[in-house]
Amino acid sequence: DQQVKQNSPSLSVQEGRISILNCDYTNSMFDYFLWYKKYPAEGPTFLISISSIKDKNEDGRFTVFLNKSAKHLSLHIVPSQPGDSAVYFCAASAVGSSNTGKLIFGQGTTLQVKP
Amino acid sequence: EPEVTQTPSHQVTQMGQEVILRCVPISNHLYFYWYRQILGQKVEFLVSFYNNEISEKSEIFDDQFSVERPDGSNFTLKIRSTKLEDSAMYFCASSEMGLATYEQYFGPGTRLTVT
């Protein structure tokens, strides 16, 4: 089951530069997308989300872009900081057809921000 | 800040034994979830629970699994007869509403090792 895919297992960027994490999905029923961040020995923590009626959502240094026609979303972190080093999970949900809140996750991308 | 707690942090059990993983969701939340992450793989949805019943379950969640809210604070996942392939990190999550648009707060996880 590969409904949500993060094809890059890892990404390394220099502090102050932009980090771009990518995510693709196959299920056209997905209408809500989220990014979670996970540190070792902790559970995933919500970062930012976007509804399918939008193509961009911004929160401070974090911006999520959604391209519905390409079934692709990306998370931009600008500027990247060493504290951003973590595993980032893309997740999706079919809110319109389900009221259970079930999230489908990608495999995660490990981001390393070098000082 | 309210948080989801899980106990134990690490459980080692022998194949065929029963295990109970415990979670204390955030007190005013009504929707509860279990997810698991096998080492090196994606976070997978197991089950969602609302109003003392399962609202959705995945195909992973077979007859060997059960969930319960035995009192007003705990939420448990029971695996009746553990298998080697049940070894994973199990995350509990809770949210105010059963829609992905409401943030799911995750606990730190229980690492289950089946030998």
mmCIF file of N, CA and C in Angstrom, chain A residues 1-5 32 34 36 38 41-46 89 93 95 98-107, chain B residues 31 33 35 37 41-45 48 55-58 89 91 98-109:
data_model
loop_
_atom_site.group_PDB
_atom_site.id
_atom_site.type_symbol
_atom_site.label_atom_id
_atom_site.label_comp_id
_atom_site.label_asym_id
_atom_site.label_seq_id
_atom_site.Cartn_x
_atom_site.Cartn_y
_atom_site.Cartn_z
ATOM 1 N N ASP A 1 0.851 -1.185 0.000
ATOM 2 C CA ASP A 1 0.000 0.000 0.000
ATOM 3 C C ASP A 1 0.887 1.235 0.000
ATOM 4 N N GLN A 2 0.976 1.917 -1.139
ATOM 5 C CA GLN A 2 1.872 3.055 -1.269
ATOM 6 C C GLN A 2 1.074 4.302 -1.598
ATOM 7 N N GLN A 3 0.006 4.542 -0.897
ATOM 8 C CA GLN A 3 -0.859 5.675 -1.208
ATOM 9 C C GLN A 3 -0.167 7.006 -0.963
ATOM 10 N N VAL A 4 0.745 7.050 -0.016
ATOM 11 C CA VAL A 4 1.499 8.267 0.272
ATOM 12 C C VAL A 4 2.973 7.896 0.234
ATOM 13 N N LYS A 5 3.729 8.610 -0.583
ATOM 14 C CA LYS A 5 5.134 8.253 -0.780
ATOM 15 C C LYS A 5 6.049 9.444 -0.561
ATOM 16 N N TYR A 32 -7.100 16.277 2.556
ATOM 17 C CA TYR A 32 -6.459 17.008 3.642
ATOM 18 C C TYR A 32 -5.096 16.401 3.862
ATOM 19 N N LEU A 34 -1.138 16.694 5.839
ATOM 20 C CA LEU A 34 -0.480 17.181 7.040
ATOM 21 C C LEU A 34 0.997 16.820 6.994
ATOM 22 N N TYR A 36 4.054 16.048 9.791
ATOM 23 C CA TYR A 36 4.409 15.785 11.171
ATOM 24 C C TYR A 36 5.924 15.719 11.261
ATOM 25 N N LYS A 38 9.144 14.330 13.789
ATOM 26 C CA LYS A 38 9.388 13.363 14.847
ATOM 27 C C LYS A 38 10.852 13.374 15.252
ATOM 28 N N ALA A 41 12.711 8.942 20.102
ATOM 29 C CA ALA A 41 12.093 8.641 21.405
ATOM 30 C C ALA A 41 10.879 9.519 21.700
ATOM 31 N N GLU A 42 10.347 10.174 20.690
ATOM 32 C CA GLU A 42 9.118 10.943 20.870
ATOM 33 C C GLU A 42 8.107 10.527 19.815
ATOM 34 N N GLY A 43 6.837 10.856 20.062
ATOM 35 C CA GLY A 43 5.831 10.612 19.045
ATOM 36 C C GLY A 43 5.839 11.717 18.005
ATOM 37 N N PRO A 44 5.188 11.492 16.871
ATOM 38 C CA PRO A 44 5.078 12.533 15.861
ATOM 39 C C PRO A 44 4.369 13.765 16.415
ATOM 40 N N THR A 45 4.812 14.937 15.975
ATOM 41 C CA THR A 45 4.225 16.209 16.395
ATOM 42 C C THR A 45 3.720 16.945 15.166
ATOM 43 N N PHE A 46 2.483 17.397 15.233
ATOM 44 C CA PHE A 46 1.888 18.122 14.107
ATOM 45 C C PHE A 46 2.678 19.394 13.804
ATOM 46 N N PHE A 89 7.247 13.449 8.421
ATOM 47 C CA PHE A 89 6.270 12.572 7.807
ATOM 48 C C PHE A 89 5.191 13.389 7.119
ATOM 49 N N SER A 93 -5.477 12.430 4.515
ATOM 50 C CA SER A 93 -6.746 11.919 5.004
ATOM 51 C C SER A 93 -7.852 12.257 4.027
ATOM 52 N N VAL A 95 -11.049 13.429 4.394
ATOM 53 C CA VAL A 95 -11.991 14.008 5.352
ATOM 54 C C VAL A 95 -13.415 13.941 4.837
ATOM 55 N N SER A 98 -14.758 10.326 5.291
ATOM 56 C CA SER A 98 -14.522 9.589 6.527
ATOM 57 C C SER A 98 -14.583 10.542 7.694
ATOM 58 N N ASN A 99 -15.217 10.143 8.761
ATOM 59 C CA ASN A 99 -15.233 11.007 9.941
ATOM 60 C C ASN A 99 -14.470 10.385 11.096
ATOM 61 N N THR A 100 -13.472 9.565 10.745
ATOM 62 C CA THR A 100 -12.730 8.892 11.796
ATOM 63 C C THR A 100 -11.371 9.512 12.056
ATOM 64 N N GLY A 101 -10.918 10.383 11.188
ATOM 65 C CA GLY A 101 -9.616 11.007 11.389
ATOM 66 C C GLY A 101 -8.435 10.142 11.012
ATOM 67 N N LYS A 102 -8.695 9.023 10.371
ATOM 68 C CA LYS A 102 -7.611 8.117 9.981
ATOM 69 C C LYS A 102 -6.591 8.840 9.114
ATOM 70 N N LEU A 103 -5.319 8.712 9.469
ATOM 71 C CA LEU A 103 -4.229 9.320 8.706
ATOM 72 C C LEU A 103 -3.429 8.233 8.006
ATOM 73 N N ILE A 104 -3.067 8.483 6.760
ATOM 74 C CA ILE A 104 -2.190 7.606 5.999
ATOM 75 C C ILE A 104 -0.850 8.319 5.875
ATOM 76 N N PHE A 105 0.195 7.669 6.355
ATOM 77 C CA PHE A 105 1.507 8.296 6.423
ATOM 78 C C PHE A 105 2.425 7.836 5.298
ATOM 79 N N GLY A 106 3.358 8.711 4.948
ATOM 80 C CA GLY A 106 4.482 8.327 4.097
ATOM 81 C C GLY A 106 5.574 7.712 4.949
ATOM 82 N N GLN A 107 6.675 7.332 4.285
ATOM 83 C CA GLN A 107 7.751 6.622 4.970
ATOM 84 C C GLN A 107 8.634 7.535 5.801
ATOM 85 N N TYR B 31 -11.670 11.339 20.688
ATOM 86 C CA TYR B 31 -11.316 10.370 19.661
ATOM 87 C C TYR B 31 -9.919 9.836 19.948
ATOM 88 N N TYR B 33 -6.776 6.849 18.938
ATOM 89 C CA TYR B 33 -6.211 6.096 17.822
ATOM 90 C C TYR B 33 -5.007 5.276 18.291
ATOM 91 N N TYR B 35 -1.616 3.664 16.246
ATOM 92 C CA TYR B 35 -0.819 3.503 15.036
ATOM 93 C C TYR B 35 0.395 2.658 15.425
ATOM 94 N N GLN B 37 4.554 1.517 14.010
ATOM 95 C CA GLN B 37 5.637 1.714 13.055
ATOM 96 C C GLN B 37 6.636 0.578 13.231
ATOM 97 N N GLN B 41 9.939 1.239 8.599
ATOM 98 C CA GLN B 41 8.765 1.351 7.732
ATOM 99 C C GLN B 41 7.920 2.564 8.136
ATOM 100 N N LYS B 42 6.821 2.741 7.444
ATOM 101 C CA LYS B 42 5.981 3.903 7.693
ATOM 102 C C LYS B 42 5.097 3.705 8.912
ATOM 103 N N VAL B 43 4.597 4.807 9.433
ATOM 104 C CA VAL B 43 3.603 4.751 10.494
ATOM 105 C C VAL B 43 2.287 4.284 9.877
ATOM 106 N N GLU B 44 1.685 3.251 10.483
ATOM 107 C CA GLU B 44 0.466 2.658 9.923
ATOM 108 C C GLU B 44 -0.700 2.805 10.887
ATOM 109 N N PHE B 45 -1.838 3.182 10.359
ATOM 110 C CA PHE B 45 -3.066 3.275 11.145
ATOM 111 C C PHE B 45 -3.525 1.876 11.538
ATOM 112 N N SER B 48 -9.343 3.419 15.082
ATOM 113 C CA SER B 48 -9.847 4.634 15.717
ATOM 114 C C SER B 48 -11.024 4.250 16.600
ATOM 115 N N SER B 55 -14.506 2.954 15.484
ATOM 116 C CA SER B 55 -15.127 3.657 14.366
ATOM 117 C C SER B 55 -14.506 3.250 13.028
ATOM 118 N N GLU B 56 -13.249 2.856 13.060
ATOM 119 C CA GLU B 56 -12.624 2.338 11.847
ATOM 120 C C GLU B 56 -11.410 1.497 12.247
ATOM 121 N N LYS B 57 -11.148 0.453 11.504
ATOM 122 C CA LYS B 57 -9.947 -0.349 11.755
ATOM 123 C C LYS B 57 -9.316 -0.739 10.430
ATOM 124 N N SER B 58 -8.018 -0.962 10.487
ATOM 125 C CA SER B 58 -7.311 -1.370 9.268
ATOM 126 C C SER B 58 -7.309 -2.892 9.187
ATOM 127 N N MET B 89 6.976 -0.142 17.051
ATOM 128 C CA MET B 89 6.671 0.953 17.961
ATOM 129 C C MET B 89 5.181 1.226 17.829
ATOM 130 N N PHE B 91 2.080 3.700 18.697
ATOM 131 C CA PHE B 91 1.755 5.064 19.105
ATOM 132 C C PHE B 91 0.253 5.192 19.351
ATOM 133 N N GLY B 98 -13.168 13.645 15.449
ATOM 134 C CA GLY B 98 -12.720 12.566 14.575
ATOM 135 C C GLY B 98 -12.542 12.977 13.140
ATOM 136 N N LEU B 99 -11.933 14.114 12.949
ATOM 137 C CA LEU B 99 -11.622 14.578 11.606
ATOM 138 C C LEU B 99 -10.142 14.926 11.563
ATOM 139 N N ALA B 100 -9.529 14.687 10.431
ATOM 140 C CA ALA B 100 -8.098 14.976 10.329
ATOM 141 C C ALA B 100 -7.804 16.459 10.483
ATOM 142 N N THR B 101 -8.829 17.306 10.298
ATOM 143 C CA THR B 101 -8.630 18.736 10.455
ATOM 144 C C THR B 101 -8.422 19.130 11.915
ATOM 145 N N TYR B 102 -8.712 18.217 12.820
ATOM 146 C CA TYR B 102 -8.414 18.434 14.230
ATOM 147 C C TYR B 102 -7.120 17.709 14.557
ATOM 148 N N GLU B 103 -6.188 18.433 15.142
ATOM 149 C CA GLU B 103 -4.860 17.882 15.375
ATOM 150 C C GLU B 103 -4.903 16.632 16.228
ATOM 151 N N GLN B 104 -4.174 15.627 15.790
ATOM 152 C CA GLN B 104 -3.984 14.424 16.584
ATOM 153 C C GLN B 104 -2.687 14.575 17.365
ATOM 154 N N TYR B 105 -2.792 14.392 18.658
ATOM 155 C CA TYR B 105 -1.636 14.476 19.536
ATOM 156 C C TYR B 105 -1.160 13.057 19.806
ATOM 157 N N PHE B 106 0.105 12.819 19.542
ATOM 158 C CA PHE B 106 0.671 11.485 19.689
ATOM 159 C C PHE B 106 1.434 11.334 20.999
ATOM 160 N N GLY B 107 1.362 10.145 21.555
ATOM 161 C CA GLY B 107 2.210 9.817 22.688
ATOM 162 C C GLY B 107 3.603 9.450 22.227
ATOM 163 N N PRO B 108 4.515 9.211 23.181
ATOM 164 C CA PRO B 108 5.908 8.910 22.821
ATOM 165 C C PRO B 108 6.115 7.500 22.290
ATOM 166 N N GLY B 109 5.103 6.652 22.437
ATOM 167 C CA GLY B 109 5.204 5.311 21.885
ATOM 168 C C GLY B 109 5.629 4.261 22.892
#
